[in-house]
PDB file of C-alpha atoms and ligand atoms in Angstrom:
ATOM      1  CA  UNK A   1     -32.340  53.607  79.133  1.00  0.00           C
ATOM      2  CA  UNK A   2     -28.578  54.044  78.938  1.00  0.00           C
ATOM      3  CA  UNK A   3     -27.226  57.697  79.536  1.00  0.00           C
ATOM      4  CA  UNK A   4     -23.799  58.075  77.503  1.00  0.00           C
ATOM      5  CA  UNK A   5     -21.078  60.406  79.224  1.00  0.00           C
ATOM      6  CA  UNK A   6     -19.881  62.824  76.048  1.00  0.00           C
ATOM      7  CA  UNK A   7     -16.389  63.608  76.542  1.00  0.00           C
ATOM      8  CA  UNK A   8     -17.333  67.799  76.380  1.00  0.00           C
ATOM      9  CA  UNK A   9     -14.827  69.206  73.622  1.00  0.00           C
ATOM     10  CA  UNK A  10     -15.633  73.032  74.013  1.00  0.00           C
ATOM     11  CA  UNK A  11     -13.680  76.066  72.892  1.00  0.00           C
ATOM     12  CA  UNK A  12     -15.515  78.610  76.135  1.00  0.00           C
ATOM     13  CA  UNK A  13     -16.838  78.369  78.576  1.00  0.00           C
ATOM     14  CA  UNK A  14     -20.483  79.162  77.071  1.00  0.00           C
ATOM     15  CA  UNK A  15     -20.232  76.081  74.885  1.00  0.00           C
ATOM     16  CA  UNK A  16     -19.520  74.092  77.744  1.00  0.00           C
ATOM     17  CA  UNK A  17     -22.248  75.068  79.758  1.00  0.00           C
ATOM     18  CA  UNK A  18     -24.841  75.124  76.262  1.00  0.00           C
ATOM     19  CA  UNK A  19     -23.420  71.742  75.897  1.00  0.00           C
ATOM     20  CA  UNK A  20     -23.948  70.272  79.791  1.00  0.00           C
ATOM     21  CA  UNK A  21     -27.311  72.063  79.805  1.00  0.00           C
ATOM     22  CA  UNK A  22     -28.698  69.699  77.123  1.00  0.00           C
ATOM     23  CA  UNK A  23     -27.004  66.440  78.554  1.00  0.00           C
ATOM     24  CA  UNK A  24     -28.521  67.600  81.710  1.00  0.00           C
ATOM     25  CA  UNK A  25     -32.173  68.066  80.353  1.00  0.00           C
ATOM     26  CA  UNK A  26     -31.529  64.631  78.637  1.00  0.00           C
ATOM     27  CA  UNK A  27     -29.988  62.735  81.817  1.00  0.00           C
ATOM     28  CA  UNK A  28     -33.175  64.368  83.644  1.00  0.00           C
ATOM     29  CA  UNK A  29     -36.264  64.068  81.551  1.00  0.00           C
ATOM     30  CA  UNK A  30     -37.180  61.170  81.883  1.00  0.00           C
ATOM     31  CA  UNK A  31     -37.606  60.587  85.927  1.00  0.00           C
ATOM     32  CA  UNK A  32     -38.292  63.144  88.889  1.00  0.00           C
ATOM     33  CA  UNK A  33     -37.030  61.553  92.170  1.00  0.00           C
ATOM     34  CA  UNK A  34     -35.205  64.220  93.929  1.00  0.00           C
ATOM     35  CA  UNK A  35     -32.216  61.828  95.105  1.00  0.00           C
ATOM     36  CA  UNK A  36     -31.848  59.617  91.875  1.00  0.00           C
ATOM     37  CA  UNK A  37     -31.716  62.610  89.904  1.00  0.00           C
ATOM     38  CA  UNK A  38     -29.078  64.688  91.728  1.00  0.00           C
ATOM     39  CA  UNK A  39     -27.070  61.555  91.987  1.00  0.00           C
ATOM     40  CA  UNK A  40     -27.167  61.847  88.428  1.00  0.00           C
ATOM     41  CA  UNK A  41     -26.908  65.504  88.205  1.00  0.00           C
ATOM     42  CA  UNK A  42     -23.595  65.359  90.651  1.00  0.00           C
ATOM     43  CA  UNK A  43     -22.091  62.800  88.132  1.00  0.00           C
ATOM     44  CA  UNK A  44     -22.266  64.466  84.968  1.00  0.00           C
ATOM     45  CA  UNK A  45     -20.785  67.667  86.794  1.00  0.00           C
ATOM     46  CA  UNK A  46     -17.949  65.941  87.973  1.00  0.00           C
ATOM     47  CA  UNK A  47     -16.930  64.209  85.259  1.00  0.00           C
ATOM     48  CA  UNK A  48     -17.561  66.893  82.638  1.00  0.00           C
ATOM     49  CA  UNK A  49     -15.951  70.445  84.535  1.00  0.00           C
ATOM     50  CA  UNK A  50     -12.192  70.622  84.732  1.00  0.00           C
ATOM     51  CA  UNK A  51     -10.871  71.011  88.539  1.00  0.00           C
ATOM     52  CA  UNK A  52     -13.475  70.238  90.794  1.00  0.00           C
ATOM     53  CA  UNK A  53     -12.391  68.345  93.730  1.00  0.00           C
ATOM     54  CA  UNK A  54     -15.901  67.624  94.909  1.00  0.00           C
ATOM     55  CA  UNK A  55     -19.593  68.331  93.596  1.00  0.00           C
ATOM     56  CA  UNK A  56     -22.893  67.504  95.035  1.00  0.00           C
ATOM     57  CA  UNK A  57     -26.220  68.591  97.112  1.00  0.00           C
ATOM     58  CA  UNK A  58     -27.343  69.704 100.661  1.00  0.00           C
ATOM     59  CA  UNK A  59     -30.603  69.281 101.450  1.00  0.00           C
ATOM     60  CA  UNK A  60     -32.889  71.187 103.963  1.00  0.00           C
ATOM     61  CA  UNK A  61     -33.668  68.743 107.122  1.00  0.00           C
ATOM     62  CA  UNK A  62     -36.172  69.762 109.420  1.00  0.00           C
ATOM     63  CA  UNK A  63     -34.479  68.005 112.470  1.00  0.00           C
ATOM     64  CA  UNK A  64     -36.048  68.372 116.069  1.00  0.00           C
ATOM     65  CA  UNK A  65     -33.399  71.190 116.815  1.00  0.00           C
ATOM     66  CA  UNK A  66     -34.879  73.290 113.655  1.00  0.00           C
ATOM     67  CA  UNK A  67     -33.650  73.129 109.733  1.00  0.00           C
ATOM     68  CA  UNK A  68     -30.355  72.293 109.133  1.00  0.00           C
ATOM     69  CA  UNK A  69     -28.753  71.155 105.826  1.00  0.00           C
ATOM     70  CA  UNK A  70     -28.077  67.340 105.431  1.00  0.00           C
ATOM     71  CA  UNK A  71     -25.486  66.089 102.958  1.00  0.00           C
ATOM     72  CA  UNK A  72     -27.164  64.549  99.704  1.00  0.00           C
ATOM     73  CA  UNK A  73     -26.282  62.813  96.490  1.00  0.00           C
ATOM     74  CA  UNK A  74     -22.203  64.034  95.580  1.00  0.00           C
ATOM     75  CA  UNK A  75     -19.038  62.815  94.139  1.00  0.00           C
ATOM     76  CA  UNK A  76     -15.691  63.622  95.972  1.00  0.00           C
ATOM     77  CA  UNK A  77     -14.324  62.726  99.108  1.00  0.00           C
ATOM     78  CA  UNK A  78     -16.394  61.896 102.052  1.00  0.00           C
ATOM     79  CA  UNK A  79     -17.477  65.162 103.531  1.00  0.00           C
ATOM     80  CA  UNK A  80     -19.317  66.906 106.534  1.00  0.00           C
ATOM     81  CA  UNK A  81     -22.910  65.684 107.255  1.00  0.00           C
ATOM     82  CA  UNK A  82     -24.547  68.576 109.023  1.00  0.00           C
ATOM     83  CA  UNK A  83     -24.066  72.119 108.549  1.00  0.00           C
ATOM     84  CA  UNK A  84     -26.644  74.710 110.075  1.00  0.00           C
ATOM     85  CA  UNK A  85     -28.147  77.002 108.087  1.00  0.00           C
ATOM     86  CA  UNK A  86     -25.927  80.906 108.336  1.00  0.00           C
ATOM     87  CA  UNK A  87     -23.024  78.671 108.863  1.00  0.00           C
ATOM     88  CA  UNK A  88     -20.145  78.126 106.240  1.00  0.00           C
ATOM     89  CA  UNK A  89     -20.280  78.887 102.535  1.00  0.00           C
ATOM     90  CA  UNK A  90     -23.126  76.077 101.859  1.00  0.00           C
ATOM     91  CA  UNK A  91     -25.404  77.474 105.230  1.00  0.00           C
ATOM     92  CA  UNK A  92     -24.725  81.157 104.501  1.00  0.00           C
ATOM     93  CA  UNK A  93     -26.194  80.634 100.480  1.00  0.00           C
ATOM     94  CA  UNK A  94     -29.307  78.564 101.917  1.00  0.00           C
ATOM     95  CA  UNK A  95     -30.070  81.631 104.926  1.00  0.00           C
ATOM     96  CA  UNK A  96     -29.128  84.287 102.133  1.00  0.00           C
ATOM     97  CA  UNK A  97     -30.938  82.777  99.204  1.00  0.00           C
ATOM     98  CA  UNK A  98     -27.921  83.975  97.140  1.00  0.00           C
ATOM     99  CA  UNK A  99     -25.494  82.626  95.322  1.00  0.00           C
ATOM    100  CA  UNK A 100     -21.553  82.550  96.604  1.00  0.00           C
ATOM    101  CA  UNK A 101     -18.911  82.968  94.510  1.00  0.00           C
ATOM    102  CA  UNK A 102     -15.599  82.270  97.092  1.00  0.00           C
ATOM    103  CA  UNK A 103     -12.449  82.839  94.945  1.00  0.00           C
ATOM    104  CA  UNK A 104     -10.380  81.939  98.413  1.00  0.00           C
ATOM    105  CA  UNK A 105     -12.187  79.487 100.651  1.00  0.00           C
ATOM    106  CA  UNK A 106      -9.423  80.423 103.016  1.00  0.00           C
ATOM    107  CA  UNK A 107     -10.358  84.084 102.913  1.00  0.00           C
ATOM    108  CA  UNK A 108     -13.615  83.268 103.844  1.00  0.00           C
ATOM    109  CA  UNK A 109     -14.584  83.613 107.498  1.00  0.00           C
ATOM    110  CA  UNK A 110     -16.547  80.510 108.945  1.00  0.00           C
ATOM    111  CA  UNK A 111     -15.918  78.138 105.397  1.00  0.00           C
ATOM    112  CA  UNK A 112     -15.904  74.584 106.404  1.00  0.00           C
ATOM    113  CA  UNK A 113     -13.018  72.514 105.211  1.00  0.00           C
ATOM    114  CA  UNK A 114     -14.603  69.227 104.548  1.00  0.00           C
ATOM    115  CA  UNK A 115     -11.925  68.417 102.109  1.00  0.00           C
ATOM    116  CA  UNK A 116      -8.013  69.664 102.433  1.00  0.00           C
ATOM    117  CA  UNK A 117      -7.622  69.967  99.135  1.00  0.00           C
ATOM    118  CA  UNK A 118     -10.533  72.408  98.204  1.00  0.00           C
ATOM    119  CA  UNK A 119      -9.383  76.340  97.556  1.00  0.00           C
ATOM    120  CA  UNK A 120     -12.637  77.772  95.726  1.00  0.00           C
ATOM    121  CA  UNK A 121     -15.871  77.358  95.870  1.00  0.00           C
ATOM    122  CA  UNK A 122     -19.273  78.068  93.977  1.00  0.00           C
ATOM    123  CA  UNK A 123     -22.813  77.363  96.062  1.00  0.00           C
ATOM    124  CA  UNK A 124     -25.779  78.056  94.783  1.00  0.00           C
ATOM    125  CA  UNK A 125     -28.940  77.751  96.706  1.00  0.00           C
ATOM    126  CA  UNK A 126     -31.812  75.520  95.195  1.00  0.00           C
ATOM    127  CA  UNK A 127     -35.004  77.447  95.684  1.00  0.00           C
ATOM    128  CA  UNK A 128     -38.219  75.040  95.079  1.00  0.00           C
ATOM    129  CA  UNK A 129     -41.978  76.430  94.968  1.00  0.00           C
ATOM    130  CA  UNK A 130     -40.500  79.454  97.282  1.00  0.00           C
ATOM    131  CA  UNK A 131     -38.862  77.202  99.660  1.00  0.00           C
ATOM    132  CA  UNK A 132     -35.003  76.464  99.820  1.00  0.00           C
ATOM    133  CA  UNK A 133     -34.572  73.079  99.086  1.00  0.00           C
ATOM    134  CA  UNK A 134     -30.657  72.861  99.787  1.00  0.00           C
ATOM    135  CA  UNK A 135     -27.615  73.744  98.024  1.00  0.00           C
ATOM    136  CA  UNK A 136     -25.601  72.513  94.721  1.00  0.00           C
ATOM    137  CA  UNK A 137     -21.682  72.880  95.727  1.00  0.00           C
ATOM    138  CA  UNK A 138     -18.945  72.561  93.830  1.00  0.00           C
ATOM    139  CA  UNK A 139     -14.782  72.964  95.088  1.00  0.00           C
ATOM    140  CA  UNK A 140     -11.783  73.076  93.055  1.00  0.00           C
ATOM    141  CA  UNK A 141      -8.098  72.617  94.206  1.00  0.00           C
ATOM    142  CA  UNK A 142      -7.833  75.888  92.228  1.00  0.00           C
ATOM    143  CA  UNK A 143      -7.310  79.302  93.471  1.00  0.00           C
ATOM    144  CA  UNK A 144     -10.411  81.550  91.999  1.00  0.00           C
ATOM    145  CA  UNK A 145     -11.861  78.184  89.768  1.00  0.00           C
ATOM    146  CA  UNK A 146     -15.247  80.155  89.473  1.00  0.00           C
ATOM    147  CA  UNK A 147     -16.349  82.987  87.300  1.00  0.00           C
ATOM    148  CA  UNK A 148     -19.435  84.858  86.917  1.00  0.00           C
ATOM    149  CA  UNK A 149     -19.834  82.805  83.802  1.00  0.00           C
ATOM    150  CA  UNK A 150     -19.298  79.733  85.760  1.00  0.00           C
ATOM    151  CA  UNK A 151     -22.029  80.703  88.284  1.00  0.00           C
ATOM    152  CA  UNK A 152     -24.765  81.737  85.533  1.00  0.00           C
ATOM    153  CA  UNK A 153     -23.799  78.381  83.812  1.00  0.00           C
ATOM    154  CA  UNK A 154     -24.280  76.481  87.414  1.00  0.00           C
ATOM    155  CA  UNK A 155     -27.493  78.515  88.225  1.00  0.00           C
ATOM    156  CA  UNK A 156     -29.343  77.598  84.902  1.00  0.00           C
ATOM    157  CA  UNK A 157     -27.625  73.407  85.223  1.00  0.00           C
ATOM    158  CA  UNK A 158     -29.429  73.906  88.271  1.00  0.00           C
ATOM    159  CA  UNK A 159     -32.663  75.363  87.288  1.00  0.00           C
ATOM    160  CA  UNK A 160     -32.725  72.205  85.067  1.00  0.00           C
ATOM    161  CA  UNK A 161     -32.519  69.918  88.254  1.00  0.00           C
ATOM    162  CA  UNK A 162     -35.398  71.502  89.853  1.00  0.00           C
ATOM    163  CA  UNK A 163     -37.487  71.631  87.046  1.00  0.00           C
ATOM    164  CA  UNK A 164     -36.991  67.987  87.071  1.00  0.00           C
ATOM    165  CA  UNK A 165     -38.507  67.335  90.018  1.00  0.00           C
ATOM    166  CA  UNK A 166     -42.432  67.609  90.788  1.00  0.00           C
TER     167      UNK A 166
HETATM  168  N1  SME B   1     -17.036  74.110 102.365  1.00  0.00           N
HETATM  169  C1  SME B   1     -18.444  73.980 102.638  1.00  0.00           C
HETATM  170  C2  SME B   1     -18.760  72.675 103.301  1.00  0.00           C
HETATM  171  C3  SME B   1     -19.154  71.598 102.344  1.00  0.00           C
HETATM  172  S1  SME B   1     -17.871  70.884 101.548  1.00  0.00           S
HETATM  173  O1  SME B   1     -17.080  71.857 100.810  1.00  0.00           O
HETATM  174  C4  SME B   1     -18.299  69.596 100.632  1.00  0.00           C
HETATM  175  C5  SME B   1     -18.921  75.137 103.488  1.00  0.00           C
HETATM  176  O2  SME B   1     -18.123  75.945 103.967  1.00  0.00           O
HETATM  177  O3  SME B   1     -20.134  75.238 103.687  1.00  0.00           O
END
């Protein structure tokens, strides 16, 4: 099967994300391998949202130390490997369970620059059968990139990648 890339022509922000849900559900459907399909997932996110520097997944590892998060499937520059969990923006929304909306990764205390260039950032934390799974993070160069609109939009794109999997 061949997976076009649309070019997304919306008007708002809700047609965007109506529009990547459906490419998502169709990119998805068909397979349920956790790291095939948020390769796949990171992809389409990165090529379809304006001003994102870097998107992609932690995972939960259960190392010998304890969990930690492990970086997964992403797109953007090489970035930080391990982060443990209450630490940084991606750590803090897998301890939390909650969503984080940074406007100013600079005004946030214990962020982890992984890329120079990032200035927002949206995480939201992937929460599988009751269990954290990992994170979906995305950065922009942008001052205040993310909305509220942008993190309903994210947390449903990323209900579709967990429904995916079994
Ligand atoms: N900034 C993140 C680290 C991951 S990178 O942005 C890819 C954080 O503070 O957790």
């Amino acid at each position: 099967m061949s997976f076009e890339l649309k070019k997304v022509k919306a008007d708002s922000k809700a047609d965007l994300y109506a529009d990547l849900l459906s490419q998502a559900k169709g990119l998805l459907h068909d397979e349920h391998d956790r790291v095939a399909n948020a390769a796949n997932f990171s992809a389409l996110l990165y090529h379809s949202l304006p001003d994102v520097n870097w998107v992609g997944f932690y995972f939960i590892n259960k190392g010998m130390q304890g969990d930690e998060l492990l970086v997964g499937p992403f797109q953007g520059k090489p970035a930080c490997v391990h982060i443990a969990l209450g630490k940084g923006v991606c750590g803090t929304a897998a301890k939390t369970r909650e969503t984080q909306l940074v406007p100013d990764v600079n005004a946030f205390p214990g962020h982890i620059f992984c890329d120079g260039d990032s200035r927002s950032e949206l995480v939201v934390p992937l929460i599988h059968e009751g269990e954290v799974l990992g994170v979906l993070d995305l950065d922009s160069p942008k001052l205040a990139r993310f909305d509220k609109e942008d993190q309903a939009g994210l947390e449903a794109l990323a209900k579709v990648f967990l429904d995916s999997l079994r």
